[in-house]
Short mmCIF file of C-alpha atoms and ligand atoms in Angstrom, two decimals:
data_model
loop_
_atom_site.label_atom_id
_atom_site.label_comp_id
_atom_site.label_asym_id
_atom_site.label_seq_id
_atom_site.Cartn_x
_atom_site.Cartn_y
_atom_site.Cartn_z
CA MET A 20 171.25 44.99 187.88
CA GLU A 21 168.87 42.23 188.51
CA VAL A 22 169.13 43.27 192.44
CA MET A 23 168.64 46.68 192.03
CA ARG A 24 165.45 46.62 190.29
CA ASP A 25 164.37 44.22 192.78
CA ILE A 26 165.40 46.75 195.19
CA THR A 27 163.44 49.73 193.14
CA ALA A 28 160.48 47.88 192.38
CA GLN A 29 160.21 46.98 196.12
CA GLN A 30 160.63 50.64 197.43
CA ARG A 31 157.82 51.15 195.10
CA VAL A 32 155.56 48.82 196.44
CA GLU A 33 156.35 49.97 199.86
CA GLU A 34 155.59 53.73 198.63
CA GLU A 35 152.24 52.64 197.66
CA SER A 36 151.53 50.92 200.52
CA CYS A 37 152.18 53.81 202.96
CA GLU A 38 150.28 55.91 200.34
CA ASN A 39 147.42 53.83 200.68
CA GLU A 40 147.85 53.98 204.36
CA ARG A 41 147.60 57.76 204.42
CA MET A 42 144.73 58.12 202.58
CA MET A 43 142.98 55.40 204.64
CA ASN A 44 143.63 57.51 207.43
CA ARG A 45 142.35 60.71 206.26
CA THR A 46 139.64 58.81 204.91
CA GLN A 47 138.83 57.45 208.43
CA GLU A 48 140.12 60.73 209.88
CA MET A 49 137.00 62.60 207.70
CA ALA A 50 134.30 60.12 208.53
CA HIS A 51 135.18 59.78 212.79
CA LEU A 52 135.40 56.28 211.94
CA GLY A 53 138.50 53.84 212.94
CA SER A 54 139.24 50.40 212.79
CA TRP A 55 141.18 47.58 214.56
CA GLU A 56 142.48 44.32 214.23
CA LEU A 57 142.69 41.95 217.61
CA ASP A 58 145.16 38.87 217.12
CA VAL A 59 143.48 36.56 219.37
CA VAL A 60 146.06 33.85 219.53
CA ASN A 61 148.17 36.04 220.99
CA ASN A 62 146.26 38.74 222.46
CA ARG A 63 147.71 41.67 220.38
CA LEU A 64 145.80 44.81 219.66
CA THR A 65 146.43 47.10 216.28
CA TRP A 66 144.68 50.41 216.24
CA SER A 67 144.11 52.81 213.32
CA ASP A 68 145.26 56.12 214.14
CA GLU A 69 141.50 57.54 214.06
CA VAL A 70 141.71 54.86 216.65
CA TYR A 71 143.63 56.90 218.81
CA ARG A 72 142.30 60.10 217.77
CA ILE A 73 139.14 59.16 219.15
CA PHE A 74 140.08 57.87 222.70
CA GLY A 75 142.48 60.64 222.99
CA LEU A 76 145.58 58.65 223.03
CA GLN A 77 149.10 58.32 222.43
CA PRO A 78 150.37 55.24 221.08
CA GLN A 79 153.40 55.03 223.78
CA GLN A 80 150.61 55.24 225.99
CA PHE A 81 148.97 52.81 225.21
CA GLU A 82 149.52 49.14 225.76
CA ALA A 83 147.50 47.46 223.17
CA THR A 84 145.89 44.31 224.58
CA TYR A 85 142.12 43.97 224.85
CA ALA A 86 142.20 44.42 229.11
CA ALA A 87 144.08 47.91 228.00
CA PHE A 88 140.91 49.03 225.46
CA LEU A 89 138.77 47.77 228.42
CA GLN A 90 140.37 50.40 230.94
CA ALA A 91 139.43 53.13 228.42
CA VAL A 92 135.62 52.57 228.15
CA HIS A 93 133.78 54.10 230.79
CA PRO A 94 133.52 52.30 233.57
CA ASP A 95 129.73 51.99 233.87
CA ASP A 96 129.87 50.55 230.38
CA ARG A 97 132.96 47.83 231.12
CA ALA A 98 130.91 45.01 231.54
CA ALA A 99 128.45 45.80 228.70
CA VAL A 100 131.11 46.22 226.59
CA ASP A 101 133.13 42.80 227.64
CA ALA A 102 129.79 41.47 227.46
CA ALA A 103 128.93 41.80 223.93
CA TYR A 104 132.60 40.59 223.11
CA SER A 105 132.71 37.32 225.62
CA GLY A 106 129.25 36.64 224.64
CA SER A 107 129.72 36.58 220.64
CA LEU A 108 132.66 34.31 221.08
CA ARG A 109 130.79 32.09 223.56
CA GLU A 110 127.59 31.92 221.31
CA SER A 111 130.06 31.50 218.15
CA ARG A 112 128.68 34.16 216.58
CA ASP A 113 130.82 35.94 213.68
CA THR A 114 129.75 39.47 214.21
CA TYR A 115 128.33 41.62 217.00
CA GLU A 116 127.67 45.63 217.56
CA VAL A 117 128.02 47.64 220.65
CA LYS A 118 127.39 51.36 221.55
CA HIS A 119 128.56 52.60 224.68
CA ARG A 120 130.99 55.38 226.09
CA ILE A 121 134.37 55.58 227.03
CA VAL A 122 136.42 58.59 228.43
CA ARG A 123 138.57 60.57 226.14
CA ARG A 124 142.26 60.51 227.65
CA SER A 125 142.95 63.88 226.19
CA ASP A 126 140.34 65.87 228.25
CA ASP A 127 138.38 63.73 229.91
CA GLN A 128 135.44 64.30 228.07
CA VAL A 129 132.88 61.15 227.90
CA ARG A 130 132.26 60.35 224.28
CA VAL A 131 129.54 58.00 223.05
CA VAL A 132 130.97 54.97 220.36
CA TYR A 133 129.29 52.85 218.16
CA GLU A 134 131.15 49.69 217.44
CA LYS A 135 131.26 46.69 215.19
CA CYS A 136 132.88 43.92 215.18
CA GLU A 137 133.60 40.73 212.88
CA HIS A 138 135.56 37.62 214.30
CA LEU A 139 137.54 35.47 211.58
CA ARG A 140 137.95 31.27 211.92
CA ASP A 141 140.50 28.71 211.13
CA GLU A 142 138.88 25.81 209.64
CA SER A 143 137.95 24.02 212.61
CA GLY A 144 135.94 27.20 213.59
CA HIS A 145 138.99 28.65 216.13
CA ILE A 146 138.78 32.00 216.27
CA LEU A 147 142.19 33.50 215.14
CA ARG A 148 141.34 37.60 214.19
CA SER A 149 138.19 40.04 215.14
CA LEU A 150 138.46 42.95 213.18
CA GLY A 151 136.31 45.71 214.29
CA MET A 152 135.00 49.34 213.47
CA VAL A 153 134.50 52.19 215.83
CA GLN A 154 132.92 55.36 215.29
CA ASP A 155 132.42 58.66 217.06
CA ILE A 156 129.03 59.05 217.05
CA THR A 157 128.95 61.92 220.18
CA GLU A 158 127.32 64.48 217.81
CA ARG A 159 125.19 62.46 216.18
CA GLU A 160 123.57 61.24 219.37
CA GLN A 161 123.22 64.91 220.88
CA THR A 162 121.01 65.63 217.60
CA GLU A 163 119.19 62.80 217.77
CA GLU A 164 118.47 63.52 221.68
CA LYS A 165 117.45 66.88 220.74
CA LEU A 166 114.74 65.72 218.17
CA ARG A 167 114.05 62.97 220.93
CA GLN A 168 112.98 65.97 223.35
CA LEU A 169 111.55 67.96 220.41
CA SER A 170 109.38 65.01 219.44
CA LEU A 171 108.24 64.23 222.36
CA ALA A 172 107.71 67.79 223.98
CA VAL A 173 105.16 68.14 220.33
CA ASP A 174 104.14 64.73 221.21
CA GLN A 175 102.55 65.86 225.38
CA SER A 176 101.88 69.41 224.43
CA PRO A 177 98.65 70.49 225.79
CA ALA A 178 97.94 72.56 222.29
CA SER A 179 97.17 70.48 219.20
CA VAL A 180 99.74 70.91 216.75
CA VAL A 181 99.08 70.17 213.10
CA MET A 182 101.50 70.27 209.66
CA THR A 183 100.19 70.85 206.42
CA ASP A 184 101.56 70.82 202.96
CA LEU A 185 101.01 74.05 200.77
CA ALA A 186 97.98 72.72 199.55
CA GLY A 187 96.50 72.37 203.28
CA ASN A 188 96.93 69.03 203.22
CA ILE A 189 97.57 67.74 206.50
CA GLU A 190 101.06 66.21 206.81
CA TYR A 191 101.09 64.92 210.77
CA ILE A 192 98.97 65.86 213.67
CA ASN A 193 100.20 65.28 217.42
CA PRO A 194 98.24 63.37 220.03
CA LYS A 195 96.22 66.01 221.68
CA PHE A 196 94.46 67.02 217.68
CA SER A 197 93.10 63.26 218.08
CA GLN A 198 92.48 63.34 221.75
CA LEU A 199 90.42 66.56 221.21
CA THR A 200 88.72 66.10 217.62
CA GLY A 201 88.38 62.32 217.78
CA TYR A 202 90.01 61.81 214.70
CA ARG A 203 92.47 59.40 214.54
CA PRO A 204 95.79 60.16 211.98
CA GLU A 205 94.63 57.35 209.39
CA GLU A 206 91.20 59.35 208.91
CA VAL A 207 92.50 62.93 208.67
CA ILE A 208 96.69 62.23 207.22
CA GLY A 209 96.70 63.23 203.28
CA LYS A 210 93.07 65.38 203.79
CA ASN A 211 92.39 69.09 204.09
CA PRO A 212 91.41 69.91 207.39
CA ARG A 213 87.96 70.71 206.09
CA ALA A 214 86.14 68.26 207.78
CA LEU A 215 86.29 70.25 210.80
CA LYS A 216 84.60 72.96 209.72
CA SER A 217 80.88 74.03 211.43
CA GLY A 218 80.21 76.99 209.33
CA LEU A 219 80.27 78.86 212.17
CA THR A 220 83.70 81.19 211.73
CA PRO A 221 83.05 83.97 209.37
CA ARG A 222 84.24 83.32 205.22
CA GLU A 223 86.26 86.54 205.68
CA THR A 224 88.38 84.55 208.68
CA TYR A 225 89.81 82.31 206.44
CA ALA A 226 90.80 84.03 203.22
CA GLN A 227 92.13 86.40 205.65
CA LEU A 228 94.22 83.45 207.11
CA TRP A 229 95.57 82.24 203.66
CA ARG A 230 96.71 85.70 202.31
CA THR A 231 98.50 86.14 205.41
CA ILE A 232 100.43 82.79 205.54
CA ARG A 233 101.03 83.14 202.00
CA ALA A 234 102.78 86.08 202.67
CA GLY A 235 104.96 84.37 204.79
CA ARG A 236 103.35 85.50 208.44
CA GLU A 237 101.49 84.23 211.14
CA TRP A 238 98.09 84.39 211.43
CA HIS A 239 96.71 84.42 214.82
CA GLY A 240 92.84 83.92 215.30
CA GLU A 241 90.02 81.91 216.41
CA PHE A 242 87.91 78.90 214.80
CA ILE A 243 84.17 77.12 215.65
CA ASN A 244 85.35 73.94 214.77
CA ARG A 245 83.03 70.76 214.93
CA LYS A 246 84.25 67.54 216.17
CA LYS A 247 83.73 63.81 214.67
CA ASN A 248 81.14 63.20 216.84
CA GLY A 249 79.45 66.23 216.04
CA GLU A 250 80.34 68.67 219.09
CA LEU A 251 81.05 72.58 218.49
CA TYR A 252 84.58 73.63 219.87
CA HIS A 253 86.20 76.97 219.99
CA GLU A 254 89.67 77.24 218.96
CA ASP A 255 92.12 79.86 219.50
CA ALA A 256 94.97 78.87 216.37
CA ARG A 257 98.62 80.20 215.52
CA ILE A 258 99.07 79.28 211.88
CA SER A 259 102.75 80.46 210.44
CA PRO A 260 104.73 79.30 207.21
CA ILE A 261 107.97 76.66 207.50
CA VAL A 262 110.47 78.27 205.58
CA ASN A 263 113.35 75.98 203.96
CA PRO A 264 116.94 77.45 204.01
CA GLU A 265 116.32 78.72 200.34
CA GLY A 266 113.72 81.01 201.78
CA ARG A 267 110.73 78.84 200.16
CA ILE A 268 107.61 78.31 202.62
CA THR A 269 107.42 74.35 202.41
CA HIS A 270 104.58 73.66 205.06
CA TYR A 271 102.67 75.46 207.12
CA LEU A 272 102.28 75.05 211.08
CA ALA A 273 99.31 75.30 213.37
CA VAL A 274 99.35 75.42 217.08
CA LYS A 275 96.10 75.48 218.34
CA GLU A 276 94.29 75.82 222.19
CA ASP A 277 90.66 74.38 222.94
CA ILE A 278 89.17 77.72 224.77
CA THR A 279 85.33 76.24 224.84
CA GLU A 280 85.34 76.06 228.36
CA ARG A 281 86.94 80.24 228.46
CA LYS A 282 84.27 81.18 226.35
CA ASN A 283 81.95 79.45 228.27
CA ILE A 284 82.71 81.23 231.36
CA GLU A 285 83.39 84.57 229.40
CA ARG A 286 79.43 84.15 228.40
CA MET A 287 78.21 83.45 231.99
CA LYS A 288 80.61 86.33 233.41
CA ASN A 289 78.98 88.66 230.53
CA GLU A 290 75.49 87.20 231.31
CA PHE A 291 75.83 87.91 235.12
CA VAL A 292 77.30 91.38 234.72
CA SER A 293 74.47 92.24 232.17
CA MET A 294 71.85 90.66 234.76
CA VAL A 295 73.28 92.29 237.84
CA SER A 296 73.33 95.80 235.51
CA HIS A 297 70.05 95.44 234.76
CA GLU A 298 68.53 94.64 238.06
CA LEU A 299 70.38 98.02 239.33
CA ARG A 300 69.59 100.19 236.71
CA THR A 301 66.13 100.31 237.82
CA PRO A 302 66.61 101.01 241.65
CA LEU A 303 68.98 103.39 240.32
CA THR A 304 66.21 105.63 237.93
CA SER A 305 64.27 105.44 240.39
CA ILE A 306 66.73 107.07 243.11
CA ARG A 307 68.16 109.41 240.63
CA GLY A 308 64.19 110.70 239.40
CA ALA A 309 63.41 110.89 243.27
CA LEU A 310 66.65 113.05 244.27
CA GLY A 311 66.34 115.28 241.08
CA LEU A 312 62.84 115.78 242.56
CA ILE A 313 63.81 116.58 246.31
CA ALA A 314 67.17 118.98 244.76
CA GLY A 315 64.49 120.98 242.22
CA GLY A 316 62.35 121.80 245.51
CA VAL A 317 58.66 119.63 244.44
CA MET A 318 59.21 118.69 247.98
CA GLY A 319 59.41 122.28 250.01
CA GLU A 320 61.92 123.97 250.76
CA ILE A 321 65.29 121.74 252.35
CA PRO A 322 67.30 123.35 254.58
CA ALA A 323 71.15 124.39 253.70
CA GLN A 324 73.24 121.42 254.48
CA ALA A 325 70.83 118.64 253.65
CA LYS A 326 71.04 120.35 250.12
CA GLU A 327 74.45 119.93 249.82
CA LEU A 328 73.78 116.36 250.42
CA ILE A 329 71.48 115.69 248.25
CA ALA A 330 73.52 117.62 245.30
CA ILE A 331 76.44 115.10 246.22
CA ALA A 332 73.64 112.22 246.52
CA ASN A 333 72.78 112.86 243.20
CA GLN A 334 75.80 113.53 241.39
CA ASP A 335 77.14 110.03 242.86
CA CYS A 336 73.53 108.59 241.06
CA GLU A 337 74.23 110.25 238.09
CA ARG A 338 78.02 108.67 238.27
CA LEU A 339 76.56 105.16 238.73
CA VAL A 340 73.90 105.06 236.13
CA ARG A 341 76.48 106.39 233.31
CA LEU A 342 78.98 103.40 234.77
CA VAL A 343 75.80 100.99 234.72
CA ASN A 344 75.02 102.24 231.22
CA ASP A 345 78.43 102.13 230.11
CA ILE A 346 78.89 98.21 231.39
CA LEU A 347 75.76 97.48 229.79
CA ASP A 348 76.61 99.45 226.41
CA ILE A 349 80.33 96.99 226.81
CA GLN A 350 78.33 93.64 227.17
CA LYS A 351 75.64 94.23 224.47
CA LEU A 352 78.84 95.46 221.53
CA GLU A 353 80.96 92.14 222.58
CA CYS A 354 78.02 90.19 222.09
CA GLY A 355 76.82 92.16 218.83
CA LYS A 356 73.55 92.65 220.47
CA MET A 357 73.79 96.40 220.47
CA VAL A 358 70.83 97.42 217.71
CA PHE A 359 71.48 100.41 215.75
CA ASP A 360 69.14 102.56 213.69
CA PHE A 361 71.23 103.53 211.42
CA ARG A 362 69.79 106.74 209.11
CA PRO A 363 71.33 109.65 207.07
CA LEU A 364 72.05 112.39 208.82
CA ASP A 365 74.02 115.27 208.55
CA LEU A 366 77.11 115.21 210.86
CA GLY A 367 77.69 119.25 210.82
CA ALA A 368 73.97 119.68 212.91
CA LEU A 369 75.00 116.32 215.05
CA VAL A 370 77.95 118.08 216.35
CA ALA A 371 76.21 121.32 216.86
CA ALA A 372 73.87 119.27 218.62
CA ALA A 373 76.60 117.68 220.97
CA LEU A 374 78.27 120.78 221.71
CA GLU A 375 75.20 122.83 222.98
CA ALA A 376 74.60 119.18 225.01
CA ASN A 377 77.74 119.16 226.69
CA ARG A 378 78.41 123.08 227.13
CA GLY A 379 77.15 122.64 230.99
CA TYR A 380 79.86 119.93 231.71
CA ALA A 381 82.20 122.44 230.31
CA GLU A 382 81.81 125.28 232.25
CA GLN A 383 82.09 123.22 235.21
CA TYR A 384 85.34 122.78 234.64
CA GLY A 385 85.62 126.82 233.01
CA VAL A 386 86.20 125.15 229.80
CA ARG A 387 84.50 126.80 226.32
CA PHE A 388 84.16 124.59 222.90
CA VAL A 389 84.67 126.44 219.76
CA LEU A 390 83.96 125.05 216.58
CA THR A 391 86.97 126.61 214.14
CA GLU A 392 86.24 124.48 211.29
CA LYS A 393 82.69 123.65 209.45
CA LEU A 394 81.42 122.25 206.74
CA ASP A 395 77.46 123.44 205.76
CA ARG A 396 75.97 119.81 205.13
CA VAL A 397 77.72 116.28 205.38
CA LEU A 398 75.63 113.26 205.23
CA VAL A 399 76.56 110.18 207.03
CA ASN A 400 74.74 106.90 207.53
CA GLY A 401 74.55 107.48 211.41
CA ASP A 402 72.69 106.23 214.22
CA ARG A 403 72.08 109.29 216.29
CA ASP A 404 71.89 108.21 219.72
CA ARG A 405 75.41 106.59 219.40
CA LEU A 406 77.50 109.37 217.57
CA LEU A 407 76.30 111.94 220.35
CA GLN A 408 77.51 108.89 223.34
CA VAL A 409 80.79 109.18 220.88
CA MET A 410 80.53 113.03 220.92
CA ALA A 411 79.85 113.22 224.55
CA ASN A 412 82.83 110.89 225.42
CA LEU A 413 84.99 112.79 223.65
CA LEU A 414 83.74 116.14 224.24
CA SER A 415 84.20 115.59 228.04
CA ASN A 416 87.61 113.87 228.14
CA ALA A 417 88.70 117.19 226.80
CA ALA A 418 86.77 118.96 229.21
CA LYS A 419 87.75 116.88 232.00
CA PHE A 420 91.69 116.96 231.25
CA SER A 421 92.01 120.56 230.18
CA PRO A 422 93.16 123.39 231.90
CA ARG A 423 90.61 125.84 233.63
CA HIS A 424 89.65 129.01 231.18
CA SER A 425 91.64 127.00 228.35
CA MET A 426 89.50 126.05 225.14
CA VAL A 427 88.46 122.78 223.43
CA THR A 428 88.38 123.31 219.37
CA ILE A 429 86.09 121.38 217.67
CA SER A 430 86.69 121.02 213.47
CA LEU A 431 84.84 119.17 210.63
CA SER A 432 86.67 118.30 207.63
CA GLY A 433 86.53 116.16 204.89
CA PRO A 434 87.25 116.96 201.40
CA GLY A 435 87.30 113.23 200.41
CA ALA A 436 85.32 110.41 200.72
CA MET A 437 85.92 110.62 204.96
CA VAL A 438 84.43 113.00 206.76
CA ARG A 439 86.77 113.99 210.21
CA VAL A 440 85.83 115.40 213.44
CA ALA A 441 88.16 116.31 215.63
CA VAL A 442 88.12 117.67 219.17
CA SER A 443 91.25 119.23 220.58
CA ASP A 444 92.27 120.04 224.05
CA CYS A 445 95.18 121.59 225.55
CA GLY A 446 95.91 119.63 228.19
CA PRO A 447 98.53 117.37 229.83
CA GLY A 448 98.57 114.53 227.14
CA ILE A 449 97.98 111.17 226.75
CA PRO A 450 101.53 109.13 228.85
CA VAL A 451 103.60 107.92 226.29
CA GLU A 452 103.22 104.34 228.23
CA PHE A 453 99.89 104.53 228.15
CA ARG A 454 98.88 105.30 224.55
CA ALA A 455 99.08 101.19 223.53
CA ARG A 456 96.35 100.52 225.81
CA ILE A 457 94.24 103.51 225.74
CA PHE A 458 91.62 102.05 224.05
CA GLN A 459 91.35 98.57 226.17
CA LYS A 460 88.00 98.58 228.66
CA PHE A 461 88.47 100.13 232.13
CA ALA A 462 91.99 101.55 231.25
CA GLN A 463 93.17 104.62 232.73
CA ALA A 464 96.49 106.30 232.66
CA ASP A 465 98.39 105.60 236.19
CA SER A 466 98.78 109.60 237.17
CA SER A 467 96.54 110.18 240.05
CA GLU A 468 95.33 112.88 238.52
CA SER A 469 93.63 110.93 235.83
CA ARG A 470 92.12 108.75 238.29
CA GLN A 471 91.10 111.90 240.34
CA LYS A 472 89.37 113.23 237.43
CA GLY A 473 86.78 110.00 237.94
CA GLY A 474 85.10 107.72 235.14
CA SER A 475 85.32 104.28 234.39
CA GLY A 476 88.04 103.74 231.46
CA LEU A 477 85.54 102.45 229.22
CA GLY A 478 84.02 105.34 227.40
CA LEU A 479 86.65 105.29 224.53
CA SER A 480 86.43 101.66 224.49
CA ILE A 481 83.12 101.92 223.83
CA SER A 482 83.17 104.81 221.43
CA LYS A 483 86.03 103.29 219.45
CA GLU A 484 83.65 99.98 218.59
CA LEU A 485 80.69 102.22 218.27
CA ILE A 486 82.78 104.46 215.36
CA GLU A 487 83.88 101.22 213.83
CA LYS A 488 80.38 99.91 213.30
CA HIS A 489 79.66 102.77 211.29
CA GLY A 490 82.28 101.93 209.16
CA GLY A 491 84.83 104.65 210.20
CA GLN A 492 87.68 104.32 212.58
CA LEU A 493 88.58 106.54 215.84
CA GLY A 494 91.84 107.54 216.88
CA PHE A 495 94.20 109.94 218.71
CA TYR A 496 97.74 111.90 218.34
CA SER A 497 98.92 113.69 221.18
CA GLU A 498 101.98 115.82 222.79
CA THR A 499 102.70 115.70 226.33
CA ASP A 500 102.36 119.28 228.27
CA ARG A 501 100.56 119.91 224.59
CA GLY A 502 97.25 118.82 224.27
CA THR A 503 95.38 115.85 222.92
CA THR A 504 93.32 115.78 219.76
CA PHE A 505 91.02 112.54 218.97
CA TYR A 506 89.09 111.87 215.98
CA PHE A 507 86.72 109.98 214.07
CA ASP A 508 86.54 109.61 210.60
CA LEU A 509 83.55 108.57 209.32
CA PRO A 510 82.51 107.35 205.16
CA ARG A 511 80.05 110.15 203.45
CA LEU A 512 77.05 109.81 201.80
CA ASP A 513 76.79 112.43 199.69
CA PHE A 514 80.47 111.36 198.01
CA ARG A 515 80.72 111.18 194.37
P1 LIG B 22 87.28 107.73 231.16
O1 LIG B 22 87.48 108.98 230.85
O2 LIG B 22 86.00 107.08 232.12
O3 LIG B 22 88.10 107.10 232.49
P2 LIG B 22 87.87 106.78 228.61
O4 LIG B 22 87.84 105.63 228.12
O5 LIG B 22 87.03 107.89 228.24
O6 LIG B 22 87.33 107.10 230.11
O7 LIG B 22 89.29 107.79 229.11
C1 LIG B 22 90.28 106.52 229.24
C2 LIG B 22 91.64 107.36 229.78
O8 LIG B 22 91.96 107.95 228.61
C3 LIG B 22 91.52 108.38 230.52
O9 LIG B 22 91.30 108.00 232.20
C4 LIG B 22 92.53 108.93 230.78
O10 LIG B 22 93.61 108.72 231.28
C5 LIG B 22 92.60 109.20 229.35
N1 LIG B 22 92.68 110.46 228.20
C6 LIG B 22 91.37 109.93 227.75
N2 LIG B 22 91.08 111.49 227.28
C7 LIG B 22 92.00 112.07 227.34
C8 LIG B 22 92.35 113.39 227.09
N3 LIG B 22 91.81 114.73 226.33
N4 LIG B 22 93.91 114.23 227.58
C9 LIG B 22 94.51 113.11 228.09
N5 LIG B 22 94.10 112.23 228.84
C10 LIG B 22 92.93 111.33 228.15
#
């Protein structure tokens, strides 16, 4: 009876120890963490199940000795691993750590492991056993490497990078930011980037920036900022919210490029173009005058052949004058130097005058202007010459791109706060792929037909700017082979 009780108790102890081992194995597996023990006296190595898994080995394949373990280590790291172990023995240290690669036997994959070891000694200080743990840290290493690379990329980025909290206080700047602005991290971290403000960026820019990023969208724009030494610089900035996995904005990230140099070159180019154009305009005007006089017969009758040449020269001269004027207009609009003479004016009368002034041009193309809808008296606050310039551009384009003997219809409508002038033709329409570029400077559709019609591709970009300066909008709709309508809307002065 006594014996049986003993056996049952022993069985229970064995079962419990089995269960403990199972639990330990499972835990080690979950943590990718194995344990080993080296009996130094008998050179016997014991590995836990997880160590076998990490090395990709089966117990029966492995002769459990220290030398066999070294064979499983990556050949390039063997010496270092052995040096760590034997060094700790030689220097009588109780612990050592080592990170090294192994070649996993099951699939020949190179893995990275971290090992930590402790020596147990007898009373006289001789090592009896070494205990160790080994952990597969390949994935962690890869993630850390990726983070290291990313952080290096941000550190070495030629763009300034600034991260702020939700209130706009700076949490991080990269070295380029310091290099550009002269502010060291400790001078700006925790502070608002307000110190950079020069007072030259329009207030509206900041308001729009905050509206955009608070709504979770990316903002793109320009600042004129001030460095620590007082110098001004231009920046092109992209600012976007950083959103956490729950969809909440946690930070804002600004990536900014110093465009001061580019701005200076642009300004120099503009000044140069504007100077050349001015220099061209004066002699051109006198050539045009002289040609006009000769063509008009002031110098007496000229032979028919010469007349033809003079007419061609006159036309080309007119074209050059238009081009030079367009270039000068673009320059003035870009630098904000165009002067507007705004006055209340009757848009109906202005449209009628524009039709009259461009009728001759339409006749060259065999096209008729027809006013289909008009309003009796619509007052807008406008610059008469500039609005006539827009009308001339829309009417001449419509005439140029109309089939012969067709009609260009013009309408004036506007029951609300805005009045719309629309010019419609039955031409080929605007090619779909060109629509997005149509308002860019020098843009012309790629068809040879478009090029043959002459022109510079500046007219629409000028017209759009001019209308926007009037607080209005210029747009178009177009259908291939059916025709195009260009329109502009202006705020009515007489709307109550
Ligand atoms: P330009 O007419 O001097 O080339 P614009 O800026 O006025 O310059 O027009 C740019 C281009 O837009 C034209 O070259 C043409 O390709 C296209 N375009 C403008 N108006 C029309 C129209 N009514 N129908 C078809 N294409 C047009």
